[in-house]
Amino acid sequence: MHDVSDLLEVLDLRPVGDSVFEGRNSALDLPRVFGGQLAAQALVAAARTVPSRQLPQSLHATFLRPGRPEAVNRFAVEHVRDGRSRTTRTVTATQDGREVLRLTAAFGPPSTGVGHQTPPPEAGKPLDAPTLDESIADLGGLMGLWTGFAAVDIRVAPCPGGGPSRGLLWMRATAPLPDDPVTHAAVLCYATDLTLLSAALVPHGLRLGRERDHSHAWDTVSLDHALWFHHIPRADEWLLFDQHSPVASHGRALATAQVYDTTGELVATVTQEGLLIAEPLT
């Protein structure tokens, strides 16, 4: 079962050489490795090679080919730059010598300075919002793609005046996480790949968790994923994802989200491009 315990084991990479790590895949019944898991593992691998006082600031990932769930993932970390204020690492993830992902991550120590942010939208209380499954019960509940993700609780918040291309979601890990900022950053990275591209289907009348119309079931495939950590939040406490898709064209979609904690602090911004694939219903 892919719960928080399984996710933490997946993120606990095994060192196998100088800045090289290996890790298994999560217990999900999927035809390919979940991209958010690979990116989170690559972030952990990079973090293992930097001083503990330096925290994740950003990551940029490119998914090169589908990963096979039964294969071992190997993460080779390149030391691009070591600095007092900023450290950069590039991680190449491979399976049996074939590249599946490249990720560049930046780290730095906490610092002070001027600050501003956009305010969070009104989204109500997380526990007052229906679960993802409850929100589409009228359509028959979750499709098979979603049923194995038990590590993260997803709640669908009301979105007054948001328009057809915007959606609000509350998310948190379903069990307490260790008091380690890298773990929380990695779990947030994992969560940012759960629903974001599906937001590109909402403007076309489809519902998150039930991505199908009268003739097709729609799938999404991540191509590029960028995440900026403005603060490292606790991923086992509620986080509000204000997500929307500004454009879809030529079979590709762009989606972005601002992530807030319950105090209203903007903790992260994420942008993703991916493929939209329609499979005919038989």
C-alpha angles and dihedrals in degrees: 000000000000102000131136091283091055092046092052091050090050090052093049096090123196118231111232101167145343103328090340123121138176132209141172129236128258123265095259125137095229131133091232137025113277106254095218089059093052092048091048091050091049090051090052090049091052092047091054089066100050131073112277092238090065113083131197113277103171145342135201118196132186118196107216104181138346115282120228113237093219095053128091116247117226119197119199114191121209116204100224099167137356115198140154093241101028136019124189129202132179118206125199115198117202140177115204089342095309118117115238101167142011119199132181116199132185125207134187143161121268111272141174132236144119116326143188137159143179113263120253120255121250106267107158123229119324096230091050090060121087120250117253090258093049092049092063100033089117088063095049101273132268122349117237094263091068104041098086098055101099097143094080129048110219121196125185110226125202113262108201112194092355097127128225096293097054132078137175123214133176115213137177138155110270094232136031117283128214118272092256119120093210091056091051091047090050093049090049089051089052092050094050090067096050103081109358102099092042086065086073089066095052094078087058095059099265124130126229108258092020103064099172139100131194094292111017143045110216125219130187128213121195117233105167130009127188124183129180120196109210089173131356105246129192105264091202090065124072117283124187117223112202098192135174141159115231095187147007120186140156093006094307129102135197120211133176138183140190114216122212132183122224092270089061095253115147102233104170146004123208133188126185139180122200148155123268110215124189117205115194114241113238 
